[in-house]
Coordinates of C-alpha atoms (C1' of nucleotides) in Angstrom, one line a residue:
Chain A
M7 CA 88.7 95.6 94.8
L8 CA 88.8 99.3 94.1
S9 CA 87.6 101.4 96.8
H10 CA 84.9 104.0 95.8
K11 CA 87.8 106.8 96.0
A12 CA 90.0 105.0 93.4
K13 CA 87.0 104.2 91.3
Y14 CA 85.9 108.0 91.6
A15 CA 89.4 108.9 90.7
L16 CA 89.4 106.8 87.2
K17 CA 86.3 108.3 86.4
A18 CA 87.3 111.9 87.0
L19 CA 90.5 111.4 84.7
L20 CA 88.6 109.8 82.2
Y21 CA 85.9 112.5 81.9
L22 CA 89.0 114.8 82.1
A23 CA 90.3 113.3 79.1
E24 CA 87.4 113.4 77.0
Q25 CA 87.6 117.4 77.3
D26 CA 88.9 119.3 74.6
E27 CA 92.5 120.4 74.9
N28 CA 92.5 123.5 77.3
H29 CA 89.2 123.1 78.9
I30 CA 88.7 123.2 82.3
S31 CA 86.0 121.5 84.3
R32 CA 84.5 122.7 87.2
T33 CA 84.1 120.0 90.1
V34 CA 80.7 120.4 90.0
E35 CA 80.6 119.7 86.6
I36 CA 82.8 116.6 86.7
A37 CA 80.6 115.3 89.4
E38 CA 77.5 115.6 87.3
G39 CA 79.0 114.2 84.3
A40 CA 80.6 111.1 86.4
N41 CA 77.6 110.7 88.8
I42 CA 80.2 111.6 91.8
P43 CA 79.3 112.9 95.0
K44 CA 80.2 116.2 94.6
K45 CA 82.1 116.8 97.7
F46 CA 83.6 113.8 98.0
L47 CA 85.0 114.5 94.3
E48 CA 86.5 117.4 96.0
Q49 CA 88.8 115.4 97.9
I50 CA 89.4 113.2 95.5
L51 CA 90.2 115.6 92.8
L52 CA 93.0 117.4 95.7
D53 CA 94.7 114.0 96.1
L54 CA 95.0 113.9 92.5
K55 CA 96.7 117.1 92.3
R56 CA 99.0 116.0 95.2
G57 CA 100.0 113.4 93.0
R58 CA 100.9 115.6 90.2
F59 CA 98.2 113.9 87.5
V60 CA 95.9 116.9 87.2
S61 CA 96.3 120.9 88.0
S62 CA 93.8 123.4 89.3
K63 CA 93.6 127.1 88.4
Q64 CA 91.5 128.9 91.9
G65 CA 89.0 131.0 91.5
K66 CA 86.1 132.4 89.4
F67 CA 85.9 130.2 86.1
G68 CA 88.3 128.0 88.1
G69 CA 88.6 124.3 87.4
Y70 CA 90.7 121.5 86.9
Y71 CA 92.5 119.7 83.9
L72 CA 95.1 116.9 83.0
I73 CA 98.5 118.2 83.6
K74 CA 100.2 114.4 82.7
S75 CA 99.5 112.4 79.6
K76 CA 96.2 110.4 79.2
N77 CA 98.9 107.7 78.0
E78 CA 101.3 107.7 81.1
I79 CA 98.5 107.6 83.5
T80 CA 98.1 104.3 84.6
L81 CA 96.0 101.9 86.8
A82 CA 98.7 101.1 88.9
E83 CA 99.5 104.5 89.8
I84 CA 95.8 105.4 90.4
H85 CA 95.9 102.1 92.6
R86 CA 98.9 103.0 94.5
L87 CA 97.5 106.8 95.2
F88 CA 94.1 105.8 96.6
D89 CA 94.4 102.1 97.7
G90 CA 97.9 101.3 98.2
A91 CA 99.9 98.2 97.7
I92 CA 99.4 96.2 94.5
A93 CA 100.7 93.5 96.0
L94 CA 98.9 91.2 98.3
L95 CA 101.3 91.6 101.4
P96 CA 103.5 94.5 102.6
C97 CA 106.4 91.8 102.3
A98 CA 105.6 91.3 98.6
S99 CA 105.2 95.4 98.0
L100 CA 107.7 97.3 95.8
N101 CA 106.1 100.8 97.2
F102 CA 104.9 100.0 100.2
Y103 CA 107.2 97.3 101.5
E104 CA 106.7 96.1 105.1
P105 CA 108.2 93.0 107.0
C106 CA 105.8 90.6 108.1
S107 CA 105.9 90.7 111.9
D108 CA 104.3 86.9 112.0
C109 CA 106.8 85.3 109.1
K110 CA 109.7 83.9 110.8
T111 CA 109.3 80.3 109.6
E112 CA 110.3 78.3 106.5
S113 CA 106.0 78.8 105.3
E114 CA 106.8 82.5 105.4
C115 CA 109.5 82.4 102.9
S116 CA 107.4 80.3 100.9
L117 CA 104.5 82.3 100.7
H118 CA 106.5 85.3 100.1
H119 CA 107.6 83.7 96.9
G120 CA 104.3 82.9 95.6
L121 CA 103.1 86.3 96.5
V122 CA 106.0 87.9 94.4
L123 CA 105.2 85.9 91.4
I124 CA 101.8 87.4 91.7
R125 CA 102.6 91.1 92.2
D126 CA 104.9 91.1 88.8
K127 CA 102.3 89.7 86.9
T128 CA 99.4 92.2 88.5
L129 CA 101.4 94.8 88.3
K130 CA 102.4 94.6 84.5
A131 CA 98.9 94.3 83.6
M132 CA 97.8 97.5 85.5
E133 CA 100.4 99.3 84.1
G134 CA 99.1 98.2 80.7
I135 CA 95.6 100.1 81.5
T136 CA 95.9 103.8 80.8
I137 CA 93.4 106.4 81.0
A138 CA 94.5 106.8 77.0
S139 CA 93.4 102.9 76.8
L140 CA 90.0 103.3 78.7
V141 CA 88.9 106.6 76.6
K142 CA 89.3 104.9 73.3
K143 CA 86.3 102.3 74.1
Chain B
M226 CA 95.8 93.4 100.1
L227 CA 94.9 89.8 101.4
S228 CA 93.3 90.3 104.8
H229 CA 94.9 88.5 107.8
K230 CA 92.5 85.6 107.7
A231 CA 93.4 84.6 104.3
K232 CA 96.9 84.9 105.3
Y233 CA 96.4 82.9 107.9
A234 CA 94.5 80.6 106.1
L235 CA 97.5 80.1 103.8
K236 CA 99.6 79.6 106.4
A237 CA 97.3 76.9 108.0
L238 CA 96.9 74.9 105.0
L239 CA 100.9 75.0 104.2
Y240 CA 101.3 73.6 107.5
L241 CA 98.8 70.8 106.6
A242 CA 100.7 70.2 103.8
E243 CA 103.7 69.5 105.3
Q244 CA 102.9 67.1 107.6
D245 CA 102.8 63.4 107.1
E246 CA 100.2 61.5 105.1
N247 CA 97.4 60.4 107.8
H248 CA 98.8 62.9 110.5
I249 CA 95.8 64.7 111.9
S250 CA 96.7 68.5 113.4
R251 CA 95.1 70.0 116.3
T252 CA 94.2 73.7 116.2
V253 CA 97.0 74.5 118.6
E254 CA 99.5 72.7 116.9
I255 CA 99.0 74.6 113.8
A256 CA 98.5 77.9 115.6
E257 CA 102.0 77.4 117.4
G258 CA 103.6 75.8 114.1
A259 CA 102.7 78.7 112.1
N260 CA 102.3 81.8 114.4
I261 CA 98.7 82.4 114.1
P262 CA 96.1 83.4 117.2
K263 CA 94.7 80.2 118.4
K264 CA 91.2 81.4 118.7
F265 CA 91.3 83.2 115.4
L266 CA 92.5 79.9 114.0
E267 CA 89.7 78.5 115.1
Q268 CA 87.3 80.2 113.0
I269 CA 89.6 80.0 110.2
L270 CA 89.9 76.3 110.1
L271 CA 85.9 76.3 110.5
D272 CA 85.8 78.2 106.9
L273 CA 88.2 75.8 105.5
K274 CA 86.1 72.9 106.2
R275 CA 83.3 74.6 104.9
G276 CA 85.2 75.3 101.8
R277 CA 85.8 71.8 101.8
F278 CA 89.4 71.9 101.8
V279 CA 90.1 70.4 104.8
S280 CA 88.2 68.3 107.3
S281 CA 88.2 67.0 110.8
K282 CA 88.0 64.6 113.2
Q283 CA 86.3 65.8 116.9
G284 CA 86.9 64.8 120.3
K285 CA 90.1 63.5 122.0
F286 CA 93.0 63.0 119.7
G287 CA 90.8 65.4 117.1
G288 CA 92.1 67.8 114.8
Y289 CA 92.2 68.9 111.1
Y290 CA 93.6 67.6 107.9
L291 CA 93.6 68.3 104.2
I292 CA 91.3 66.6 102.2
K293 CA 91.5 68.4 98.8
S294 CA 94.9 67.8 97.2
K295 CA 97.7 70.8 97.6
N296 CA 97.9 70.5 93.9
E297 CA 94.5 71.7 93.6
I298 CA 94.1 74.5 96.4
T299 CA 94.9 77.5 94.2
L300 CA 95.1 81.5 96.0
A301 CA 92.4 82.3 93.9
E302 CA 89.9 79.9 95.6
I303 CA 91.3 81.1 99.1
H304 CA 91.0 84.4 98.3
R305 CA 87.2 84.3 97.0
L306 CA 86.6 82.5 100.3
F307 CA 88.3 85.1 102.4
D308 CA 88.4 88.2 100.5
G309 CA 85.7 88.2 98.4
A310 CA 86.0 89.3 94.6
I311 CA 89.5 88.9 92.7
A312 CA 88.0 91.5 90.2
L313 CA 88.8 95.5 91.0
L314 CA 85.2 96.3 90.9
P315 CA 81.9 93.9 91.4
C316 CA 80.7 94.8 87.8
A317 CA 84.0 93.0 86.5
S318 CA 83.9 89.8 89.0
L319 CA 82.1 86.2 87.6
N320 CA 81.7 84.7 91.0
F321 CA 80.7 88.4 92.9
Y322 CA 78.8 90.3 90.2
E323 CA 76.9 93.2 90.9
P324 CA 76.0 96.1 88.2
C325 CA 77.4 99.2 89.6
S326 CA 74.5 101.8 91.0
D327 CA 76.7 104.5 89.3
C328 CA 77.9 103.3 86.1
K329 CA 75.5 104.3 83.4
T330 CA 77.4 106.1 81.0
E331 CA 80.3 105.9 78.0
S332 CA 83.0 106.1 80.8
E333 CA 81.5 103.0 82.6
C334 CA 82.0 100.9 79.8
S335 CA 85.3 101.4 79.4
L336 CA 86.1 101.2 82.9
H337 CA 84.5 97.8 83.0
H338 CA 86.5 97.0 79.7
G339 CA 89.9 97.7 81.3
L340 CA 88.9 95.9 84.8
V341 CA 87.3 92.8 82.9
L342 CA 91.3 92.4 81.1
I343 CA 92.9 93.0 84.8
R344 CA 90.6 90.5 86.3
D345 CA 91.5 87.5 83.4
K346 CA 95.5 88.3 84.0
T347 CA 95.4 88.1 87.8
L348 CA 93.2 85.5 87.9
K349 CA 95.0 83.4 85.7
A350 CA 98.3 84.3 87.8
M351 CA 96.6 83.2 91.2
E352 CA 95.1 79.7 89.8
G353 CA 98.8 79.2 88.9
I354 CA 99.6 79.3 92.7
T355 CA 98.9 76.0 94.5
I356 CA 99.6 75.1 98.0
A357 CA 101.7 72.4 96.7
S358 CA 104.0 75.1 94.8
L359 CA 104.4 76.9 97.9
V360 CA 105.4 74.1 99.9
K361 CA 108.4 73.0 97.8
K362 CA 109.9 76.2 97.9
Chain C
dG5 C1' 82.9 144.3 96.2
dT6 C1' 81.1 140.4 94.8
dA7 C1' 80.3 135.8 92.8
dA8 C1' 82.1 131.4 91.9
dA9 C1' 85.0 128.2 92.4
dT10 C1' 89.0 125.8 94.4
dT11 C1' 91.3 124.6 99.5
dC12 C1' 90.9 122.9 104.2
dT13 C1' 89.5 120.6 108.5
dA14 C1' 86.9 118.8 111.2
dT15 C1' 83.5 115.3 111.9
dA16 C1' 79.7 111.7 111.7
dG17 C1' 77.9 107.4 110.6
dA18 C1' 78.5 102.9 108.8
dT19 C1' 81.2 98.9 107.8
dT20 C1' 85.2 95.7 108.4
dT21 C1' 88.4 94.0 110.5
dA22 C1' 91.1 91.6 113.6
dC23 C1' 90.4 89.3 117.2
dT24 C1' 88.7 87.4 122.2
dA25 C1' 85.4 85.1 125.6
dG26 C1' 82.6 81.3 127.0
dG27 C1' 80.6 77.8 126.5
dG28 C1' 78.7 73.6 124.1
dA29 C1' 79.3 69.0 121.7
dT30 C1' 82.0 65.4 120.9
dT31 C1' 85.5 61.5 121.6
dA32 C1' 88.8 58.5 123.5
dG33 C1' 90.3 56.0 127.3
dA34 C1' 90.5 54.8 131.8
Chain D
dT18 C1' 80.3 55.9 133.3
dC19 C1' 83.4 60.1 134.3
dT20 C1' 87.1 62.8 132.8
dA21 C1' 90.0 65.9 130.0
dA22 C1' 90.7 66.9 125.4
dT23 C1' 89.4 68.7 121.5
dC24 C1' 86.3 70.5 118.0
dC25 C1' 82.3 73.7 116.9
dC26 C1' 79.2 77.4 117.4
dT27 C1' 77.7 82.6 118.7
dA28 C1' 78.6 86.8 120.6
dG29 C1' 81.0 91.1 121.5
dT30 C1' 84.3 94.2 121.1
dA31 C1' 87.8 97.9 120.0
dA32 C1' 90.1 99.9 116.6
dA33 C1' 90.8 101.2 112.2
dT34 C1' 89.0 102.3 107.6
dC35 C1' 85.4 103.8 104.4
dT36 C1' 82.2 107.1 102.3
dA37 C1' 80.8 110.7 102.4
dT38 C1' 78.8 115.7 104.4
dA39 C1' 79.7 120.3 106.8
dG40 C1' 81.2 124.6 106.8
dA41 C1' 84.2 127.9 106.6
dA42 C1' 89.1 130.2 104.5
dT43 C1' 90.9 131.4 100.3
dT44 C1' 91.4 132.9 95.4
dT45 C1' 90.2 134.8 91.5
dA46 C1' 87.8 137.5 87.7
dC47 C1' 84.9 141.1 86.8

DNA sequence: GTAAATTCTATAGATTTACTAGGGATTAGA
DNA sequence: TCTAATCCCTAGTAAATCTATAGAATTTAC
């Protein structure tokens, strides 16, 4: 399941993607438009900025805007930024790999192999969902 | 990501699936064989029993054994039993559906649609992974 | 200088996770 | 019938995580 943070991030990105080119959106505007708690959204937008999905203009008349094409922002990326690994266990993860401490036996290898299959399919599916694909309902 | 509970459940089921027909496995035997904390495993086995994946024999020389074919126990079922919904949000879930309180707008519908696509693909993938498919490494 | 906005740090409350503890109930066999 | 072995059940607990909220610092336009 997605965390609220990831869900809010997607909704915020959708909101930004629906605005006119060159429009700068204030946090409060996004918060009201997408129904997200404002102070929580502040943190999320900063995370999105650190992840290079959006950029900001500070000060009066400042706000946020997309810097990555809505065709190139995928669900997979947002999941990784806010909720971490897409794989079901760290030992099956590409970007968050860790060996499993309790997996030394035969059954471990088997589990691992199945989870890598799942990861591949889920990842491919998630990479197919972009902000653009969501906007054009 | 899978919880430890779900991971341990899978490992315990794998252990049981690898035993001879009619063999009854004690909790401590599974715990040592699959490297799972024993008292934690007790709870997990009870959950698996309530879920009708295993049954037990009580008293001296008791233990656990599979009652569902290892070809019919899927990762999807174990995920649902221990970790709940497979979908990324409750509003996209088949078995754990709940409407999203904050989703009243256009962007909600869009998000929903994409997440249903993901759910369908992930579910199909998870239903393809059975205990039997994991045993025969 | 002032107002409006982002940015940063801290923190609080609730929930969940991953166990652990301790005993009760059941059964087999001596 | 006693005893040991085993499953069964309920609590509790420490740590982490999640979901925010608070407040002040910084930046910018005018």
